[in-house]
Structures are given as C-alpha cells and as structure tokens.
Short mmCIF file of C-alpha atoms in Angstrom, two decimals:
data_model
loop_
_atom_site.label_atom_id
_atom_site.label_comp_id
_atom_site.label_asym_id
_atom_site.label_seq_id
_atom_site.Cartn_x
_atom_site.Cartn_y
_atom_site.Cartn_z
CA MET Q 32 87.88 10.10 27.60
CA GLY Q 33 89.47 7.37 25.47
CA GLU Q 34 90.29 3.97 26.94
CA ALA Q 35 89.72 3.24 30.62
CA THR Q 36 92.43 4.17 33.10
CA PRO Q 37 94.44 1.08 34.08
CA LEU Q 38 94.20 0.03 37.71
CA TRP Q 39 97.91 0.58 38.35
CA ALA Q 40 97.78 4.25 37.36
CA PRO Q 41 96.39 5.59 40.68
CA ILE Q 42 98.76 3.32 42.60
CA ALA Q 43 101.71 4.56 40.55
CA LEU Q 44 100.62 8.16 41.18
CA LEU Q 45 100.40 7.60 44.94
CA GLY Q 46 103.77 5.83 44.98
CA ALA Q 47 105.43 8.56 42.94
CA LEU Q 48 104.00 11.35 45.09
CA CYS Q 49 105.02 9.59 48.32
CA ALA Q 50 108.54 8.97 47.00
CA LEU Q 51 108.85 12.63 45.95
CA GLY Q 52 107.49 13.90 49.27
CA LEU Q 53 109.92 11.69 51.17
CA ALA Q 54 112.79 12.81 48.94
CA ALA Q 55 111.85 16.43 49.69
CA ALA Q 56 111.91 15.71 53.44
CA VAL Q 57 115.30 13.98 53.22
CA LEU Q 58 116.82 16.75 51.10
CA ASP Q 59 115.44 19.36 53.47
CA ALA Q 60 116.97 17.53 56.44
CA VAL Q 61 120.34 17.26 54.71
CA LEU Q 62 120.28 20.95 53.78
CA SER Q 63 119.39 21.86 57.37
CA GLY Q 64 122.66 20.22 58.41
CA LEU Q 65 124.64 22.55 56.16
CA PRO Q 66 125.39 26.15 57.04
CA THR Q 67 123.61 28.62 54.75
CA ALA Q 68 123.57 32.34 54.19
CA SER Q 69 120.34 32.85 56.11
CA HIS Q 70 121.04 30.33 58.88
CA PRO Q 71 124.82 30.41 59.34
CA GLY Q 72 124.58 28.76 62.72
CA ASP Q 73 122.32 25.84 61.83
CA ALA Q 74 125.11 23.33 61.44
CA VAL Q 75 126.37 24.00 64.94
CA GLU Q 76 122.97 23.86 66.56
CA SER Q 77 122.66 20.07 66.66
CA PRO Q 78 125.74 18.63 68.35
CA LEU Q 79 124.32 15.07 68.27
CA ARG Q 80 124.69 14.91 64.51
CA SER Q 81 127.93 13.97 62.87
CA GLY Q 82 127.07 15.64 59.56
CA PRO Q 83 124.62 16.12 56.74
CA LEU Q 84 124.56 12.42 55.88
CA SER Q 85 123.26 11.33 59.25
CA ALA Q 86 120.69 14.14 58.97
CA ALA Q 87 119.26 12.24 55.98
CA GLY Q 88 117.77 9.75 58.42
CA ASP Q 89 116.02 12.45 60.43
CA PRO Q 90 112.66 12.32 58.59
CA PHE Q 91 112.43 8.57 59.25
CA ARG Q 92 113.35 8.94 62.92
CA GLU Q 93 110.86 11.80 63.25
CA ALA Q 94 108.09 9.78 61.57
CA ALA Q 95 108.69 6.82 63.90
CA ARG Q 96 108.70 9.13 66.91
CA LEU Q 97 105.42 10.80 65.88
CA LEU Q 98 103.74 7.44 65.26
CA VAL Q 99 104.16 6.37 68.87
CA GLN Q 100 103.85 9.81 70.46
CA GLN Q 101 100.74 10.42 72.50
CA ARG Q 102 98.41 13.19 71.33
CA ARG Q 103 98.62 16.50 73.14
CA ARG Q 104 95.22 18.12 73.52
CA THR Q 105 94.21 21.74 73.85
CA SER Q 106 91.27 22.98 75.85
CA LEU Q 107 87.97 23.29 73.92
CA ALA Q 108 89.58 22.32 70.60
CA ASP Q 109 87.28 21.72 67.64
CA THR Q 110 88.62 18.23 66.97
CA LEU Q 111 86.38 17.60 63.96
CA LEU Q 112 87.68 20.67 62.14
CA VAL Q 113 91.31 19.84 62.96
CA ARG Q 114 90.85 16.31 61.60
CA VAL Q 115 89.20 17.63 58.44
CA GLY Q 116 92.04 20.11 58.01
CA VAL Q 117 94.89 17.67 58.65
CA CYS Q 118 93.46 14.91 56.44
CA GLY Q 119 92.22 17.46 53.89
CA LEU Q 120 95.73 18.76 53.19
CA LEU Q 121 96.86 15.25 52.24
CA VAL Q 122 93.71 14.57 50.21
CA VAL Q 123 93.82 17.76 48.11
CA ALA Q 124 97.53 17.21 47.36
CA VAL Q 125 96.83 13.72 46.00
CA LEU Q 126 93.68 14.84 44.15
CA ALA Q 127 95.58 17.69 42.51
CA GLY Q 128 97.96 15.07 41.12
CA VAL Q 129 95.34 13.01 39.27
CA VAL Q 130 95.39 15.28 36.22
CA LEU Q 131 99.20 15.21 35.88
CA PRO Q 132 100.53 12.68 33.36
CA LEU Q 133 103.25 10.46 34.80
CA GLY Q 134 104.03 8.91 31.44
CA ASP Q 135 101.73 9.31 28.46
CA ARG Q 136 98.45 10.01 30.20
CA PRO Q 137 97.17 11.08 33.64
CA VAL Q 138 94.93 9.10 35.99
CA ALA Q 139 91.97 11.33 35.07
CA ASP Q 140 92.23 13.05 31.68
CA LEU Q 141 89.86 15.94 32.37
CA ALA Q 142 89.03 18.48 29.66
CA ALA Q 143 89.46 21.25 32.25
CA GLY Q 144 92.42 19.62 34.01
CA VAL Q 145 94.21 22.90 34.71
CA VAL Q 146 91.13 24.24 36.52
CA TRP Q 147 90.84 21.00 38.50
CA PHE Q 148 94.48 21.29 39.59
CA ASN Q 149 93.97 24.86 40.75
CA ALA Q 150 90.70 24.05 42.55
CA MET Q 151 92.39 21.28 44.51
CA GLU Q 152 95.33 23.52 45.39
CA VAL Q 153 92.95 26.14 46.74
CA GLY Q 154 91.47 23.38 48.90
CA ALA Q 155 94.76 23.59 50.82
CA TRP Q 156 93.72 27.08 51.99
CA GLY Q 157 90.73 25.55 53.72
CA ALA Q 158 92.76 22.69 55.16
CA LEU Q 159 95.36 25.03 56.58
CA TRP Q 160 92.89 27.47 58.06
CA LEU Q 161 90.80 24.68 59.62
CA THR Q 162 93.90 23.17 61.23
CA GLY Q 163 94.92 26.55 62.56
CA TRP Q 164 91.46 27.46 63.79
CA GLY Q 165 90.43 24.17 65.35
CA ALA Q 166 93.23 23.95 67.89
CA ASN Q 167 91.81 26.91 69.87
CA SER Q 168 95.32 28.19 70.40
CA VAL Q 169 96.77 31.54 69.45
CA TYR Q 170 99.81 30.63 67.33
CA PRO Q 171 98.03 28.14 65.04
CA LEU Q 172 95.28 30.74 64.59
CA VAL Q 173 97.82 33.41 63.63
CA GLY Q 174 99.40 30.96 61.17
CA GLY Q 175 96.06 30.11 59.58
CA TYR Q 176 95.18 33.77 59.12
CA ARG Q 177 98.62 34.52 57.71
CA PHE Q 178 97.86 32.14 54.89
CA LEU Q 179 94.29 33.26 54.32
CA ALA Q 180 95.14 36.97 54.40
CA GLN Q 181 97.62 36.37 51.57
CA GLY Q 182 95.29 34.03 49.70
CA MET Q 183 94.50 36.40 46.83
CA ALA Q 184 98.12 37.56 46.60
CA TYR Q 185 99.11 33.91 46.16
CA GLU Q 186 96.25 32.75 43.98
CA LEU Q 187 95.97 35.51 41.38
CA PRO Q 188 99.55 35.33 40.00
CA HIS Q 189 99.31 31.55 40.21
CA MET Q 190 96.06 31.49 38.25
CA PHE Q 191 97.43 33.83 35.58
CA ALA Q 192 100.55 31.67 35.20
CA LEU Q 193 98.40 28.55 34.77
CA ILE Q 194 96.10 30.33 32.31
CA THR Q 195 99.12 31.50 30.28
CA ALA Q 196 100.24 27.90 29.77
CA ALA Q 197 96.68 26.88 28.87
CA LEU Q 198 96.38 29.82 26.46
CA GLY Q 199 99.65 28.85 24.78
CA ALA Q 200 98.17 25.41 24.13
CA GLY Q 201 94.65 26.65 23.42
CA SER Q 202 93.28 24.03 25.79
CA LEU Q 203 92.71 23.45 29.51
CA ARG Q 204 93.53 19.75 29.12
CA VAL Q 205 96.95 19.01 30.64
CA GLY Q 206 97.71 16.49 27.88
CA ASP Q 207 97.13 19.17 25.21
CA VAL Q 208 99.45 21.56 27.05
CA VAL Q 209 102.18 18.90 26.90
CA ALA Q 210 101.49 18.23 23.22
CA ALA Q 211 101.74 21.96 22.40
CA GLN Q 212 105.34 21.98 23.70
CA ARG Q 213 106.72 19.50 21.16
CA GLY Q 214 108.63 22.24 19.37
CA LEU Q 215 109.61 24.53 22.24
CA TRP Q 216 109.09 24.30 26.00
CA PHE Q 217 106.77 26.91 27.46
CA ALA Q 218 109.46 27.65 30.08
CA VAL Q 219 111.65 28.92 27.22
CA TRP Q 220 109.22 31.20 25.40
CA MET Q 221 107.11 32.27 28.39
CA PRO Q 222 109.81 32.55 31.08
CA VAL Q 223 107.94 35.18 33.10
CA ALA Q 224 104.93 32.89 33.50
CA PHE Q 225 107.25 30.05 34.55
CA ALA Q 226 109.00 32.23 37.14
CA VAL Q 227 105.66 33.52 38.46
CA TYR Q 228 104.42 29.93 38.63
CA LEU Q 229 107.41 28.82 40.70
CA VAL Q 230 107.13 31.71 43.17
CA SER Q 231 103.38 31.36 43.60
CA ALA Q 232 103.61 27.56 43.78
CA LEU Q 233 106.03 27.92 46.69
CA ALA Q 234 103.51 30.25 48.30
CA MET Q 235 100.59 27.86 47.74
CA ALA Q 236 102.63 25.11 49.42
CA PHE Q 237 103.66 27.58 52.19
CA TRP Q 238 107.28 26.66 51.68
CA GLY Q 239 110.54 28.56 51.37
CA PRO Q 240 110.35 32.34 51.64
CA MET Q 241 106.57 32.03 52.08
CA ARG Q 242 106.76 29.66 55.07
CA GLY Q 243 105.09 32.33 57.25
CA PRO Q 244 102.02 30.23 58.24
CA VAL Q 245 104.29 27.58 59.77
CA GLY Q 246 107.12 29.95 60.61
CA PRO Q 247 109.42 29.56 63.61
CA ASP Q 248 108.60 33.13 64.70
CA ILE Q 249 105.15 31.92 65.78
CA ALA Q 250 106.32 28.62 67.30
CA GLY Q 251 105.54 26.60 64.19
CA GLY Q 252 102.27 28.41 63.44
CA VAL Q 253 99.50 26.15 62.18
CA ARG Q 254 101.26 23.00 63.34
CA ALA Q 255 102.23 24.33 66.79
CA GLU Q 256 99.64 22.25 68.65
CA LEU Q 257 99.73 19.19 66.39
CA SER Q 258 101.37 16.13 67.89
CA GLY Q 259 101.68 12.43 67.23
CA PRO Q 260 99.96 10.99 64.14
CA ASP Q 261 98.17 14.31 63.46
CA ARG Q 262 101.49 16.06 63.04
CA LEU Q 263 102.83 13.22 60.91
CA LEU Q 264 99.83 13.46 58.58
CA PHE Q 265 100.12 17.24 58.37
CA GLN Q 266 103.82 17.08 57.55
CA ALA Q 267 103.17 14.37 54.96
CA GLY Q 268 100.44 16.52 53.40
CA ARG Q 269 102.73 19.54 53.31
CA HIS Q 270 105.50 17.62 51.57
CA LEU Q 271 103.05 16.01 49.14
CA LEU Q 272 101.63 19.42 48.27
CA LEU Q 273 105.13 20.70 47.51
CA ALA Q 274 105.80 17.58 45.43
CA VAL Q 275 102.59 18.03 43.44
CA VAL Q 276 103.17 21.71 42.65
CA ALA Q 277 106.70 20.79 41.51
CA ALA Q 278 105.29 17.93 39.43
CA ALA Q 279 102.76 20.26 37.76
CA ALA Q 280 105.55 22.53 36.50
CA VAL Q 281 106.76 19.68 34.27
CA PRO Q 282 103.69 19.14 32.01
CA LEU Q 283 102.78 22.85 32.10
CA PHE Q 284 106.15 24.43 31.33
CA LEU Q 285 108.90 21.84 30.87
CA GLY Q 286 107.54 19.72 28.03
CA GLY Q 287 106.19 16.85 30.14
CA GLY Q 288 107.79 13.50 29.32
CA ALA Q 289 109.53 14.77 26.17
CA GLY Q 290 113.26 14.10 25.93
CA PRO Q 291 115.81 12.00 24.06
CA LEU Q 292 116.63 8.32 24.73
CA LEU Q 293 114.82 7.83 28.05
CA PRO Q 294 111.12 6.84 28.31
CA PRO Q 295 108.56 9.58 29.12
CA TRP Q 296 107.93 8.46 32.71
CA LEU Q 297 111.65 8.68 33.50
CA TRP Q 298 111.96 12.15 31.96
CA THR Q 299 108.91 13.30 33.90
CA SER Q 300 110.43 11.96 37.13
CA LEU Q 301 113.84 13.53 36.47
CA LYS Q 302 112.39 16.94 35.64
CA THR Q 303 110.06 16.81 38.64
CA ALA Q 304 112.96 15.91 40.93
CA ALA Q 305 114.97 18.85 39.60
CA VAL Q 306 112.11 21.35 40.17
CA LEU Q 307 111.42 19.85 43.60
CA ALA Q 308 115.08 20.15 44.59
CA LEU Q 309 115.04 23.83 43.60
CA LEU Q 310 111.90 24.48 45.64
CA VAL Q 311 113.23 22.60 48.69
CA TRP Q 312 116.53 24.47 48.49
CA SER Q 313 114.68 27.79 48.52
CA GLY Q 314 113.39 26.82 51.96
CA ARG Q 315 116.91 26.75 53.35
CA GLY Q 316 118.71 29.18 51.09
CA LEU Q 317 116.33 32.15 51.25
CA PRO Q 318 115.00 34.10 54.23
CA THR Q 319 111.27 34.34 54.99
CA VAL Q 320 109.58 37.23 53.19
CA ARG Q 321 107.59 39.55 55.41
CA MET Q 322 103.87 39.44 54.67
CA ASP Q 323 103.44 43.09 53.68
CA ARG Q 324 106.43 42.84 51.36
CA PHE Q 325 105.00 39.83 49.60
CA MET Q 326 101.68 41.65 49.28
CA TRP Q 327 103.53 44.49 47.57
CA LEU Q 328 105.53 42.11 45.39
CA SER Q 329 102.50 40.09 44.35
CA TRP Q 330 100.11 42.90 43.48
CA LEU Q 331 102.60 45.36 42.02
CA VAL Q 332 105.12 43.05 40.36
CA LEU Q 333 103.89 39.47 39.92
CA ILE Q 334 100.32 40.18 38.75
CA PRO Q 335 101.27 42.91 36.22
CA ALA Q 336 104.19 40.80 34.97
CA ALA Q 337 101.93 37.76 34.59
CA LEU Q 338 99.34 39.86 32.75
CA ALA Q 339 101.98 41.26 30.39
CA GLN Q 340 103.18 37.72 29.69
CA LEU Q 341 99.57 36.67 29.09
CA LEU Q 342 99.22 39.49 26.56
CA VAL Q 343 102.42 38.49 24.75
CA VAL Q 344 101.30 34.85 24.56
CA ALA Q 345 97.83 35.88 23.37
CA VAL Q 346 99.37 37.98 20.59
CA VAL Q 347 101.79 35.22 19.53
CA VAL Q 348 99.13 32.48 19.59
CA GLY Q 349 96.28 34.57 18.19
CA MET L 1187 71.79 -9.83 36.29
CA THR L 1188 72.96 -6.96 34.10
CA ALA L 1189 74.74 -3.85 35.31
CA PRO L 1190 72.48 -0.78 35.66
CA PRO L 1191 72.69 1.69 32.76
CA ALA L 1192 74.72 4.90 32.94
CA ALA L 1193 71.53 6.94 33.31
CA PHE L 1194 70.82 5.12 36.57
CA TRP L 1195 74.21 6.07 37.99
CA ALA L 1196 73.80 9.65 36.80
CA SER L 1197 70.46 10.05 38.56
CA ALA L 1198 71.75 8.23 41.66
CA ALA L 1199 74.70 10.68 41.76
CA PHE L 1200 72.32 13.62 41.24
CA TRP L 1201 70.02 12.64 44.10
CA GLY L 1202 72.98 11.80 46.32
CA LEU L 1203 74.56 15.21 45.68
CA ALA L 1204 71.20 16.93 46.13
CA ALA L 1205 70.77 15.23 49.51
CA VAL L 1206 74.29 16.25 50.58
CA ALA L 1207 73.69 19.84 49.42
CA VAL L 1208 70.43 20.14 51.38
CA ALA L 1209 71.76 18.36 54.48
CA CYS L 1210 74.82 20.60 54.62
CA GLY L 1211 72.60 23.62 54.03
CA VAL L 1212 70.53 22.61 57.05
CA ALA L 1213 73.71 22.06 59.05
CA VAL L 1214 74.66 25.72 58.48
CA PHE L 1215 71.77 26.74 60.74
CA VAL L 1216 72.18 23.94 63.27
CA VAL L 1217 75.86 24.05 64.19
CA ASP L 1218 76.99 26.37 66.96
CA SER L 1219 80.24 27.74 65.55
CA MET L 1220 80.85 30.16 62.71
CA ALA L 1221 83.76 28.08 61.40
CA ARG L 1222 81.57 24.97 61.18
CA ALA L 1223 78.73 26.92 59.58
CA THR L 1224 81.10 28.31 56.94
CA PHE L 1225 82.46 24.91 56.01
CA ALA L 1226 79.02 23.30 56.03
CA LEU L 1227 77.96 25.93 53.49
CA LEU L 1228 81.12 25.22 51.50
CA ALA L 1229 80.35 21.48 51.46
CA SER L 1230 76.83 22.27 50.24
CA LEU L 1231 78.13 24.47 47.42
CA ILE L 1232 80.73 21.89 46.39
CA ALA L 1233 77.94 19.34 46.02
CA VAL L 1234 76.18 21.83 43.72
CA GLY L 1235 79.39 22.26 41.72
CA LEU L 1236 79.80 18.50 41.40
CA SER L 1237 76.23 18.13 40.14
CA LEU L 1238 77.13 20.46 37.24
CA LEU L 1239 79.65 17.82 36.15
CA LEU L 1240 76.71 15.46 35.56
CA ILE L 1241 75.48 17.58 32.64
CA ASP L 1242 78.96 17.69 31.06
CA LEU L 1243 79.61 21.25 32.19
CA GLU L 1244 83.07 20.26 33.41
CA TYR L 1245 84.65 23.70 33.24
CA LEU L 1246 81.71 25.40 34.90
CA GLY L 1247 81.47 22.80 37.68
CA LEU L 1248 85.18 23.04 38.50
CA VAL L 1249 85.14 26.83 38.41
CA VAL L 1250 82.17 26.82 40.82
CA ILE L 1251 84.16 24.60 43.20
CA LEU L 1252 87.30 26.75 42.84
CA MET L 1253 85.46 30.04 43.38
CA MET L 1254 83.31 28.72 46.23
CA ILE L 1255 86.31 27.49 48.21
CA MET L 1256 87.95 30.91 47.89
CA GLU L 1257 84.72 32.80 48.59
CA MET L 1258 83.81 30.80 51.67
CA LEU L 1259 87.30 31.21 53.12
CA VAL L 1260 87.31 34.96 52.54
CA MET L 1261 83.82 34.99 54.02
CA ALA L 1262 85.04 33.10 57.08
CA VAL L 1263 87.50 35.91 57.76
CA PHE L 1264 84.83 38.61 57.56
CA MET L 1265 82.06 36.70 59.31
CA ILE L 1266 84.26 35.91 62.28
CA MET L 1267 85.66 39.44 62.28
CA TYR L 1268 82.17 40.96 62.49
CA MET L 1269 80.76 38.48 65.01
CA MET L 1270 79.59 39.84 68.30
CA ASN L 1271 81.76 37.26 69.97
CA PRO L 1272 84.93 37.13 67.88
CA ALA L 1273 86.14 34.07 69.73
CA GLY L 1274 83.75 32.19 67.45
CA LEU L 1275 84.35 28.88 69.16
CA MET L 1276 81.95 29.87 71.90
CA PRO L 1277 78.39 28.70 71.18
CA MET L 1278 76.69 30.93 68.63
CA LYS L 1279 73.37 30.82 66.80
CA MET L 1280 72.85 31.36 63.10
CA VAL L 1281 69.11 31.98 63.49
CA HIS L 1282 67.49 35.13 64.83
CA ASN L 1283 63.91 36.43 64.68
CA ASN L 1284 62.69 32.85 64.31
CA ARG L 1285 59.03 33.53 63.46
CA GLY L 1286 59.73 36.22 60.86
CA ALA L 1287 62.55 34.18 59.32
CA ALA L 1288 60.33 31.09 59.03
CA LEU L 1289 57.61 33.17 57.36
CA ILE L 1290 59.95 34.78 54.84
CA ALA L 1291 61.77 31.53 54.11
CA GLY L 1292 58.48 29.64 53.65
CA THR L 1293 57.11 32.27 51.26
CA VAL L 1294 60.28 32.34 49.16
CA PHE L 1295 60.35 28.55 49.02
CA VAL L 1296 56.73 28.35 47.88
CA LEU L 1297 57.37 31.01 45.21
CA LEU L 1298 60.46 29.26 43.86
CA ALA L 1299 58.96 25.78 44.06
CA SER L 1300 55.76 26.84 42.30
CA GLY L 1301 57.94 28.24 39.52
CA VAL L 1302 59.20 24.71 38.87
CA PHE L 1303 55.65 23.59 38.06
CA LEU L 1304 54.35 26.75 36.37
CA VAL L 1305 57.23 27.45 33.96
CA PRO L 1306 56.70 25.83 30.55
CA TRP L 1307 59.95 23.87 30.24
CA PRO L 1308 61.36 23.88 26.72
CA GLU L 1309 61.65 20.61 24.82
CA ARG L 1310 65.18 19.62 23.96
CA THR L 1311 66.12 20.23 20.34
CA GLY L 1312 69.37 19.06 18.80
CA THR L 1313 72.13 17.17 20.56
CA THR L 1314 74.80 17.94 23.16
CA PRO L 1315 77.43 20.24 21.62
CA ALA L 1316 81.07 19.11 21.60
CA ASP L 1317 81.99 21.74 24.20
CA PRO L 1318 78.92 22.56 26.35
CA ALA L 1319 80.76 25.18 28.42
CA HIS L 1320 81.75 27.07 25.24
CA ALA L 1321 78.21 26.89 23.87
CA LEU L 1322 76.72 28.06 27.18
CA GLY L 1323 79.15 30.98 27.36
CA LEU L 1324 78.26 32.06 23.82
CA SER L 1325 74.53 31.84 24.45
CA ILE L 1326 74.77 33.87 27.67
CA MET L 1327 77.32 36.50 26.61
CA GLY L 1328 77.56 36.11 22.83
CA PRO L 1329 76.33 39.51 21.60
CA LYS L 1330 77.75 41.28 24.66
CA MET L 1331 81.19 39.68 24.65
CA LEU L 1332 83.04 43.00 24.23
CA VAL L 1333 81.20 44.52 27.21
CA MET L 1334 81.91 41.42 29.29
CA MET L 1335 85.62 41.52 28.48
CA ILE L 1336 85.89 45.23 29.26
CA VAL L 1337 84.02 44.72 32.54
CA GLY L 1338 86.36 41.84 33.41
CA VAL L 1339 89.47 43.97 32.85
CA ALA L 1340 87.87 46.89 34.71
CA ILE L 1341 87.18 44.68 37.75
CA LEU L 1342 90.79 43.46 37.78
CA ALA L 1343 92.12 47.01 37.37
CA THR L 1344 89.91 48.10 40.28
CA MET L 1345 91.26 45.28 42.46
CA VAL L 1346 94.89 46.10 41.67
CA SER L 1347 94.45 49.85 42.18
CA THR L 1348 92.52 49.31 45.45
CA THR L 1349 95.38 47.19 46.73
CA VAL L 1350 97.91 49.78 45.60
CA LEU L 1351 96.01 52.45 47.54
CA ALA L 1352 95.56 50.20 50.57
CA THR L 1353 99.14 48.94 50.76
CA ASP L 1354 100.77 50.73 53.63
CA ARG L 1355 104.47 50.18 53.50
CA GLY L 1356 104.95 50.91 57.19
CA ARG L 1357 108.20 52.43 58.32
CA ARG L 1358 109.68 51.93 54.85
CA ARG L 1359 106.94 53.98 53.22
CA GLY L 1360 107.88 55.14 49.76
CA LYS L 1361 111.13 53.19 49.68
CA GLY L 1362 109.98 50.15 47.72
CA PRO L 1363 109.05 46.81 49.23
#
C-alpha cells in the first residue's frame, strides 16, 4: 500500500468530481441553446433566453429551484428504495473515483483497482432501477427496465475494454496501467478498445445516444416523478457518474498525468475535461439509439471487436 | 492507553460483516416486496464479498461484489416477471409451506454446522503468498487450466450466438441494425 493517503486526497477528489460534474451541466446547458443536427429547433424553443451564454446559468438556477421546491409524492411509493437509489447513484460515482489517480497516486491504491471501478459502475444499475421501481409510476418503471434490459449489452463490451487496458499493463492496478503507457498511450495502440470504452461508458452513464432510461419519449423516464432535493441529488449523481467515466479514460487509455511542462494533476484535469466535453457533446449532437439497435450493435459489433482487440493485445504483450 | 492491534480491527470487521450478512439474509424472508427482498439479498452478498477482502483476496472479493450486483439485478427482472402478482409492490410473502420449510432448513443448518466441528481443519503451513488470488486460482484450476479456458470461451460463444438467434430486428429484419 505504501505511505498513508494524505487527508486532502479524498477532499481533492470530491472537489474535482463536483467541478467536472458542474462543468458538464453548464456545457450541456450551453449546447442545448445551440441548434444541432438532431434538434434543429431547440434554440427557438426557449424565447426567454437571449443566447447560449445566458443558458450557462441554467444549471445554477435549476439547482436553486429544486432546493426550495416541495416534494411531489406518488401513491404507494416505496420511499426507502427511492432514497437508496437516488443517494446510491451519487455514492457509487464517488466511490468509483477513489481508484483514479488525480496526480501521482489515487485515494485508494487497490491491487484490483480496475475491478473496483467496474463494480462501482455496475452499482449504478441498481441505483437506477431502484429509483425507477420505487416511485410506483409507469414511466420511471419503463426507464428502469430500459437500463436493466440492456445491462449485459452495456457491461460486456465495457468489461472487455477495461480488461484490454489491464492486459496491456499486465496488472489490474490503475497506477501500473498508467506506468505501462510511458512509451505509447494505450489509446494509440489499442484504438478499438478505447472506442469501445467510450461508447460503453456513455451507456453506463445513460448519456448521449444511450439516454433511453431518462429519455424525453417516456417523460423523463426514471426521473419523471423525482422532484425537489431528490431530483437535484439524482441529477448530481448522473453528472458525477459521467464525470467519473470520463476521468477513468485518462489513466486507462490516455497516459494519465503524463505530458510535457505541466504537472501531472493539471494534465490529468485537462485530458479529463477534453473527454468529458466529447461525451457531453454526444448528448446533444447525436440522436438516441433505439434499444434493439444498440442490442444488435453491442452483441454483434462491439463485443467481437473488443475480443479481437483483446487477442491482438494478448499476442503483442505475450 | 494503546490503540488496539490490527487483528482486533480485522475480527471486529469480520463479525460486523457477518452480522450484516445474516441480518440482511433474514430480511429477505421478512420484507413484503420482491424488490426489497432482492436488494436485501444483494446487501447480504456484498457483506460476504467484503469479508473476502479481510483475507487479502482483493480480486476475488471485488469480483464477488461485481457479479452479485449484476446477478441480483437480472434476478429481480425474472423474479418479478414470474410473480403471481407482477405488480410486486403489493404485499407478498417469501415463505410458503412453513412447517416443511422450517424442517428442511433446520436439518440443512445442523448438517452444515456440524461439519464445522467435525472436519479436521488443516494447520497453516508457510506464509501468505504475494498474490493470494493468483495462488488460489492455480490451486483450484492449475492442472485443468486448458479445460477452464476452453469452457470460458465456449460459454461466451454460447451467449453471443444465443443473442444472435434471439435478436429480432423487427420491421427492418435482415437489413442490418
């Protein structure tokens, strides 16, 4: 384990994740003010706004509104399960981050850090389904099942992409994966695994083309009945989860804190921000993928491609 | 006053996790909704996974947690699907045939518990290996590693081909995704 983790490390992690999550929300709001290919009319829809810049304040206004909003209740809701789900989403996102090094070392330097990260991500399945189930309302339930039904189609390519990076380094420790990329970033010599990681990470964070569980076609899905502080917590958890999957791409595929001139923590932050911006943009720039199409894509394209990449890496390393 | 030794904390964590595992296991049969029962069972299994971390089986403990979360969630889908009352939130009971179940459960418990006292436990020889998960894997599968690897690939191939056969492309059948 080496020397003890300094006290500021968990605080720095929380601060960094919150800043990234907030940045994602602001960028998303700004993008929503711009016309895009899939939503050409979005810019016209909100006449109160003067432009994308004033949209940047929307997440703050929304957070303040939710803080004072009174809770809306549904009949016969399972409040305990909803609370576990809403808080759980936030908790697993933060816990997934503890194995990611911000500078030189992570908060918890686990020997099986990659497995820890994946286990915490999968915890988001439970959180999402509980939130959808507990409300005793049809649209949240549909949203929860949308996620769960795709669970394996999301998780298997994701797991193979993570394993490929670990295999390239010969270790499940995130720090070793970073160290193995001193010569060449994994994103460069295992591009298929990197691409599969990005797609499946978007899916695990139910963002972008895989926003089905919270899609507008089912009135917001899982979060349809959430109001007030519950909704604020859920939204925060969702943004933190996106931030953490973006942050994981950096030590796993983009060389971690390596880079000229700047200190490691700054490089890590810059790379994370770039990946996060790409993921957030995909939410506005790309249409939602229909569930059966993603099923087809995942099982017939992503999994075989990830396996082929795994084989190539195994041959090169072995 | 000196701080308690690490062994004290390890056994405190073990008994704490054991209590959580048993309490959540009991909760499975007490709660009146399938969703709550599923997640009580999940909490129990996570406590078991965490207790593996206490004997330095980090990889194994985390994999248990990872797999159990996925398994319990997939199970939730099927259990609720097959329930007599699919609404699930309505009161339901996890126990049926109370007398028979108590008899069977009691017998199994006595059998397993007596095993704890009757089995001659081996004395520990040597020290903890550098990578306990690696050593455990070798001692379980060592001579049969090739079979294990082939079985692993066969299972994955079965999963992929089952999905290929099951994927119905709807009105766009045969025209790609």
